[in-house]
Coordinates of C-alpha atoms in Angstrom, one line a residue:
M1 CA -67.2 -34.3 30.1
Q2 CA -69.5 -35.8 27.3
S3 CA -69.4 -34.9 23.8
G4 CA -71.8 -31.6 23.2
E5 CA -71.8 -30.6 26.7
R6 CA -70.6 -27.0 27.2
R7 CA -67.1 -26.8 28.2
P8 CA -67.1 -26.0 32.4
T9 CA -65.6 -22.5 33.6
L10 CA -64.1 -20.2 35.6
A11 CA -67.5 -19.2 36.8
D12 CA -68.8 -22.7 36.9
V13 CA -65.9 -23.9 39.6
A14 CA -66.3 -20.8 41.9
A15 CA -70.3 -21.4 41.7
E16 CA -69.7 -25.2 42.9
A17 CA -67.0 -24.1 45.6
G18 CA -68.6 -21.2 46.6
V19 CA -65.7 -18.5 46.2
S20 CA -65.2 -15.8 43.8
V21 CA -63.8 -15.9 40.3
A22 CA -61.0 -13.9 41.0
L23 CA -59.8 -16.8 43.8
V24 CA -60.5 -19.3 41.5
S25 CA -58.3 -17.7 38.4
I26 CA -56.2 -17.2 41.5
V27 CA -55.8 -20.9 42.3
M28 CA -55.5 -22.3 38.5
R29 CA -52.6 -20.0 38.0
G30 CA -50.7 -21.1 41.3
V31 CA -50.0 -17.6 42.6
P32 CA -50.2 -16.0 46.1
G33 CA -53.5 -14.8 47.6
A34 CA -55.5 -18.2 48.8
S35 CA -55.4 -20.7 51.3
E36 CA -54.6 -24.1 51.2
A37 CA -57.7 -25.1 52.4
T38 CA -59.5 -23.1 49.5
R39 CA -56.7 -24.3 46.7
Q40 CA -57.7 -28.1 47.3
R41 CA -61.0 -27.3 47.2
V42 CA -61.1 -25.3 44.2
R43 CA -59.0 -28.1 42.7
E44 CA -61.3 -30.7 43.9
V45 CA -64.7 -29.3 42.3
A46 CA -62.6 -27.9 39.1
A47 CA -61.3 -31.8 38.4
R48 CA -65.0 -33.2 39.2
L49 CA -66.4 -30.5 37.0
G50 CA -63.8 -31.6 34.4
Y51 CA -62.3 -28.0 33.8
Q52 CA -59.1 -27.4 31.8
P53 CA -57.8 -23.9 31.8
D54 CA -57.4 -22.3 28.8
S55 CA -53.8 -22.0 28.7
R56 CA -53.4 -20.9 25.1
A57 CA -56.3 -17.9 25.6
R58 CA -54.0 -16.7 28.9
R59 CA -51.0 -16.3 26.8
L60 CA -52.7 -14.5 24.2
R61 CA -54.7 -12.4 26.9
S62 CA -50.6 -11.6 28.0
G63 CA -49.2 -11.2 24.4
E64 CA -46.9 -13.8 24.7
S65 CA -48.3 -16.6 22.5
R66 CA -45.7 -19.6 23.5
L67 CA -47.4 -21.3 20.7
L68 CA -45.1 -22.7 17.7
G69 CA -46.6 -23.6 14.6
V70 CA -46.3 -26.8 12.8
V71 CA -46.8 -27.6 9.2
F72 CA -46.6 -31.6 8.6
D73 CA -48.0 -33.8 5.4
V74 CA -50.2 -36.2 6.9
R75 CA -49.0 -38.6 4.2
H76 CA -45.6 -39.0 5.5
P77 CA -44.9 -41.5 8.5
F78 CA -42.1 -40.2 9.2
H79 CA -43.7 -36.8 9.9
H80 CA -45.6 -38.0 12.6
D81 CA -42.5 -39.3 14.4
M82 CA -41.2 -36.0 14.3
L83 CA -44.0 -34.5 15.2
T84 CA -43.6 -36.5 19.0
G85 CA -40.0 -35.5 19.1
L86 CA -41.3 -31.9 19.0
Y87 CA -44.1 -31.5 21.4
E88 CA -41.4 -33.3 23.9
A89 CA -38.8 -30.7 22.9
A90 CA -41.7 -27.6 23.2
A91 CA -43.0 -28.9 26.7
K92 CA -39.5 -29.0 28.5
V93 CA -39.8 -25.1 27.5
D94 CA -42.9 -24.5 28.6
Y95 CA -44.3 -24.1 24.7
E96 CA -47.0 -25.5 23.0
L97 CA -47.6 -26.8 19.4
A98 CA -50.1 -26.0 16.8
L99 CA -50.1 -28.2 14.1
S100 CA -51.4 -27.8 10.6
A101 CA -51.8 -30.6 8.2
V102 CA -50.8 -30.5 4.1
T103 CA -53.5 -33.1 2.8
P104 CA -53.9 -34.4 -0.6
R105 CA -56.9 -31.7 -1.1
R106 CA -55.1 -29.1 1.3
D107 CA -51.9 -27.2 0.3
E108 CA -48.6 -26.2 2.2
R109 CA -50.1 -21.9 1.4
T110 CA -53.4 -23.1 3.2
A111 CA -51.7 -25.0 6.2
I112 CA -49.0 -22.3 6.9
D113 CA -51.7 -19.5 6.5
D114 CA -53.8 -21.4 9.6
L115 CA -51.0 -21.1 11.8
L116 CA -50.6 -17.5 10.7
R117 CA -54.2 -17.1 12.3
D118 CA -53.6 -18.8 15.2
R119 CA -50.8 -15.8 15.8
C120 CA -48.1 -18.7 16.7
A121 CA -44.9 -17.1 17.9
A122 CA -42.5 -19.0 15.2
L123 CA -43.2 -21.3 12.2
I124 CA -41.7 -24.9 12.3
A125 CA -41.8 -26.2 8.9
I126 CA -41.1 -30.3 8.8
G127 CA -40.0 -30.8 4.8
P128 CA -41.7 -27.9 3.0
Q129 CA -42.6 -27.9 -0.6
L130 CA -42.5 -24.1 -1.1
P131 CA -40.0 -21.8 -3.0
A132 CA -37.0 -20.5 -1.2
G133 CA -38.7 -17.2 -1.6
E134 CA -41.8 -17.2 -0.1
L135 CA -40.3 -19.2 3.1
D136 CA -37.7 -16.3 3.3
Q137 CA -41.0 -13.3 3.0
L138 CA -42.6 -15.3 5.8
T139 CA -39.8 -14.5 7.9
A140 CA -40.3 -10.8 8.0
R141 CA -44.0 -12.1 10.0
L142 CA -42.6 -14.5 12.5
P143 CA -39.2 -16.8 12.5
V144 CA -38.9 -19.9 10.2
V145 CA -37.4 -23.0 10.9
A146 CA -37.1 -25.5 7.9
V147 CA -36.4 -29.0 9.1
F148 CA -35.1 -31.9 6.9
R149 CA -34.5 -29.3 3.9
H150 CA -31.3 -26.9 2.7
V151 CA -32.7 -23.8 2.0
H152 CA -30.6 -21.0 0.3
K153 CA -32.0 -17.8 2.0
R154 CA -30.6 -16.3 4.8
G155 CA -33.7 -15.3 6.6
V156 CA -34.3 -19.3 7.0
D157 CA -32.9 -21.2 9.7
V158 CA -32.3 -25.0 8.6
V159 CA -32.1 -27.9 11.3
R160 CA -31.7 -31.4 9.5
T161 CA -30.0 -34.3 8.7
D162 CA -26.7 -34.5 6.8
D163 CA -28.3 -36.4 3.8
E164 CA -25.5 -36.7 1.6
R165 CA -23.4 -38.9 4.4
G166 CA -26.8 -41.0 4.9
L167 CA -26.4 -42.1 1.3
W168 CA -22.8 -43.0 2.1
L169 CA -23.7 -45.2 5.1
A170 CA -26.0 -46.6 3.3
V171 CA -23.5 -47.4 0.2
D172 CA -20.8 -48.3 2.2
H173 CA -23.0 -51.6 4.0
L174 CA -23.6 -52.5 0.7
V175 CA -20.5 -52.3 -1.0
E176 CA -19.3 -54.0 2.5
L177 CA -21.9 -57.0 2.1
G178 CA -20.4 -57.9 -1.8
H179 CA -22.8 -55.6 -3.6
R180 CA -21.7 -53.9 -7.0
S181 CA -24.8 -53.4 -8.8
I182 CA -26.4 -50.9 -6.6
V183 CA -29.8 -48.7 -7.7
H184 CA -30.8 -45.5 -6.3
V185 CA -34.3 -44.5 -6.1
D186 CA -34.8 -41.1 -5.7
G187 CA -37.5 -39.1 -4.2
G188 CA -38.0 -36.9 -7.2
R189 CA -38.5 -33.4 -6.2
T190 CA -39.0 -34.0 -2.3
A191 CA -37.0 -32.5 0.2
A192 CA -33.6 -34.0 0.0
S193 CA -33.5 -35.8 -2.8
A194 CA -30.9 -33.8 -4.3
E195 CA -28.5 -34.0 -1.5
R196 CA -29.4 -37.9 -1.2
R197 CA -28.9 -38.6 -4.7
R198 CA -25.6 -36.6 -4.5
G199 CA -24.7 -39.1 -1.8
Y200 CA -25.2 -41.8 -3.4
L201 CA -23.4 -41.1 -6.6
D202 CA -20.4 -39.8 -4.4
A203 CA -20.4 -42.7 -2.6
M204 CA -20.0 -45.0 -5.8
R205 CA -17.4 -43.0 -7.4
R206 CA -15.8 -43.6 -3.8
H207 CA -15.9 -47.5 -4.1
G208 CA -14.7 -47.4 -8.0
L209 CA -17.9 -48.4 -9.2
E210 CA -19.3 -45.7 -11.1
E211 CA -19.9 -47.8 -14.1
Y212 CA -22.9 -49.4 -11.6
A213 CA -24.4 -46.1 -10.8
R214 CA -28.2 -45.9 -11.5
V215 CA -30.4 -43.8 -10.4
L216 CA -34.5 -43.8 -10.7
A217 CA -36.8 -41.2 -10.9
G218 CA -39.1 -41.9 -7.9
G219 CA -40.7 -39.7 -4.8
F220 CA -41.9 -40.2 -1.6
G221 CA -44.8 -42.4 -1.4
E222 CA -45.0 -46.5 -1.7
E223 CA -46.6 -46.2 -5.2
E224 CA -43.4 -44.0 -5.8
G225 CA -41.4 -46.9 -4.7
A226 CA -43.2 -49.7 -6.3
R227 CA -43.5 -48.2 -9.5
A228 CA -39.7 -48.4 -9.3
A229 CA -39.6 -51.6 -8.9
R230 CA -41.8 -52.7 -11.5
E231 CA -39.3 -50.6 -14.1
L232 CA -36.6 -52.4 -12.4
L233 CA -38.1 -55.8 -13.0
A234 CA -38.2 -54.8 -17.0
G235 CA -34.2 -55.3 -17.2
P236 CA -31.4 -56.4 -15.3
V237 CA -32.7 -56.8 -11.8
P238 CA -29.7 -55.0 -9.6
T239 CA -28.5 -56.6 -6.4
A240 CA -29.0 -54.2 -4.4
I241 CA -31.5 -50.9 -3.9
A242 CA -30.9 -47.9 -2.0
M243 CA -34.1 -45.9 -1.6
F244 CA -35.1 -42.8 -0.9
N245 CA -37.2 -43.0 1.9
D246 CA -39.2 -45.9 4.0
L247 CA -42.4 -45.6 2.5
S248 CA -40.8 -46.0 -0.5
A249 CA -38.7 -48.9 0.3
A250 CA -42.1 -50.8 1.6
G251 CA -43.5 -50.0 -1.6
M252 CA -40.5 -51.6 -3.6
L253 CA -40.4 -54.5 -1.2
D254 CA -44.2 -55.4 -1.8
V255 CA -43.7 -55.6 -5.5
L256 CA -40.3 -57.2 -5.6
R257 CA -41.7 -60.2 -3.2
R258 CA -44.7 -60.4 -5.1
S259 CA -43.0 -60.9 -8.1
G260 CA -41.2 -64.0 -6.7
L261 CA -37.6 -62.5 -5.8
T262 CA -36.1 -63.0 -2.3
V263 CA -34.9 -60.1 0.4
P264 CA -32.1 -59.9 1.0
D265 CA -30.9 -63.3 -0.7
E266 CA -31.7 -62.1 -4.1
V267 CA -31.7 -58.2 -3.4
S268 CA -31.1 -56.3 -0.6
V269 CA -32.9 -53.0 0.0
V270 CA -32.0 -49.9 2.5
G271 CA -34.6 -47.3 3.4
Y272 CA -34.3 -43.9 5.2
D273 CA -35.6 -42.3 7.8
D274 CA -36.1 -45.2 10.4
A275 CA -39.8 -44.7 10.6
S276 CA -41.7 -46.2 13.7
F277 CA -43.7 -49.0 11.1
S278 CA -39.9 -49.7 9.3
R279 CA -39.5 -52.1 12.7
L280 CA -42.1 -54.2 12.3
G281 CA -41.4 -57.7 12.0
H282 CA -42.9 -58.4 8.4
I283 CA -41.0 -55.3 7.4
D284 CA -37.7 -55.2 9.3
L285 CA -36.1 -52.5 7.2
T286 CA -32.1 -51.9 7.1
T287 CA -32.4 -48.1 7.2
V288 CA -30.7 -44.9 7.6
A289 CA -31.7 -43.5 10.7
Q290 CA -32.5 -39.5 11.6
D291 CA -32.0 -38.6 15.1
V292 CA -35.9 -37.2 15.6
E293 CA -34.7 -36.2 19.4
A294 CA -31.5 -34.0 18.2
L295 CA -34.0 -32.7 15.4
A296 CA -36.9 -31.6 17.2
T297 CA -34.7 -30.4 20.0
L298 CA -32.5 -28.3 17.8
A299 CA -35.5 -27.1 16.0
V300 CA -37.6 -25.8 18.7
A301 CA -34.0 -24.1 20.3
R302 CA -33.8 -22.1 17.2
A303 CA -37.4 -20.9 17.2
I304 CA -36.9 -19.9 20.5
A305 CA -33.6 -18.2 20.1
R306 CA -34.9 -16.1 17.3
L307 CA -38.0 -14.9 19.1
D308 CA -35.6 -14.3 22.3
G309 CA -33.7 -12.2 20.1
A310 CA -29.9 -14.2 20.6
P311 CA -27.7 -14.3 18.2
V312 CA -27.3 -17.2 15.7
A313 CA -23.7 -18.4 14.7
Q314 CA -24.7 -20.8 12.5
R315 CA -28.1 -20.8 10.3
E316 CA -27.8 -24.1 9.4
V317 CA -27.4 -27.2 11.7
T318 CA -26.6 -30.8 10.5
V319 CA -27.3 -33.8 12.4
D320 CA -25.4 -37.1 11.6
P321 CA -27.4 -40.2 10.9
H322 CA -26.5 -44.0 11.7
L323 CA -27.5 -47.0 9.9
V324 CA -29.6 -49.5 11.3
V325 CA -29.4 -53.0 9.9
R326 CA -31.9 -54.9 10.0
G327 CA -33.3 -58.1 7.4
T328 CA -33.4 -56.8 4.2
T329 CA -29.6 -56.5 3.5
G330 CA -27.5 -59.8 3.2
P331 CA -24.4 -60.0 0.5
P332 CA -25.3 -60.7 -3.3
P333 CA -26.6 -64.2 -5.1
K334 CA -22.9 -66.0 -5.4
T335 CA -23.6 -65.7 -9.2
A336 CA -23.5 -61.8 -9.0
A337 CA -20.8 -61.8 -6.3

C-alpha cells in the first residue's frame, strides 16, 4: 500500500473475493465456517490488497484489550534495548505493546496520559521519574509495573536489577586489577542512582578503601559524563572510574581521550547497562550488564498476573547483573600501583 492510499477493509476483500464480509471475517479470525478453497481465495486476495486485520480494534470490541502500555525515555539507549525484550516477551503470551515516549519536550505525565486514553490493560514504566505517590495513584486504574526503580508503595510492582550488586562487581573488578583510587560518577536523581551509589560506597568499605572513596554528581547522559570528566581533570585524576551508566561513560571517555589520557593504560572506566552501543569497536566498554530478557519477561508476567488476579508473593523482584570485561579496563599505571 502506497503512502496516502486508503487502508483496505474487510469489505474490499469481500468484494474482490466475491464473498460476504461475514465470511471474510471468519477466515481472518481462523474459526470454523468456511471451506478450505474459500479460505485460500480470501487469503490470496487479502495479501494482494495488503489487508491487515486491526487486532487492537477487535480486542477492544471484545472488551479485552490485551494491550500493555509502555512509557520510556527516547534519550536513553538502554530503554530502546529494553523495548526489544518487552516486544518479544509480550508476543509470547499474545499481548501487544502501546508505546509512549518521554522526550525533552514531552514529560512523563503526558506520556502516561496518552496510554490511559489508549485503554491499555496495564502500564509498564521503564525507569519512571514520577513521585512514588503518583505511580501508586495510577494503580487504582490499572496495574503498574516499574522497571529499574525501587518504589516504596505497596500497589506498584517492581522489576529491577540488583544495582548495589552491580557496583560491587565493578569495584571488585577494578580492585582485582590493582586499583585503589576509584571514583564513582552517580546518576543524580535518575532512577537507581541511590542504589548504585550505595553499592559503590559499600564495596569501597569492604576493600578497606574508604579514604579513596569519592562520589561525583552526574546524570544519565553524555553531557553529565563529560562534565564529570572535566571536573576530574581539574584535580588529581583517579586511576579508575565507575560510571552510573554506559551513556555517561561515553561522555567520560570522549573527554578523557581528547585530553590526551590513554584508556585503559592511564585511566580505567566501567559503565553500567551493557547498552548495544557499548559493544561497538571504537567504544569497547567494560560494563555491568543488565539481563534484558529476564527483566522484560518478569515485567510482562507481573503485569499479566495482576490482570488475572493471581496472587503475588513478592511485590519487588530483583535480577542479578553480571560483569562484561572489554577494552576500557586494565591495571593502573605502575607509578600509581
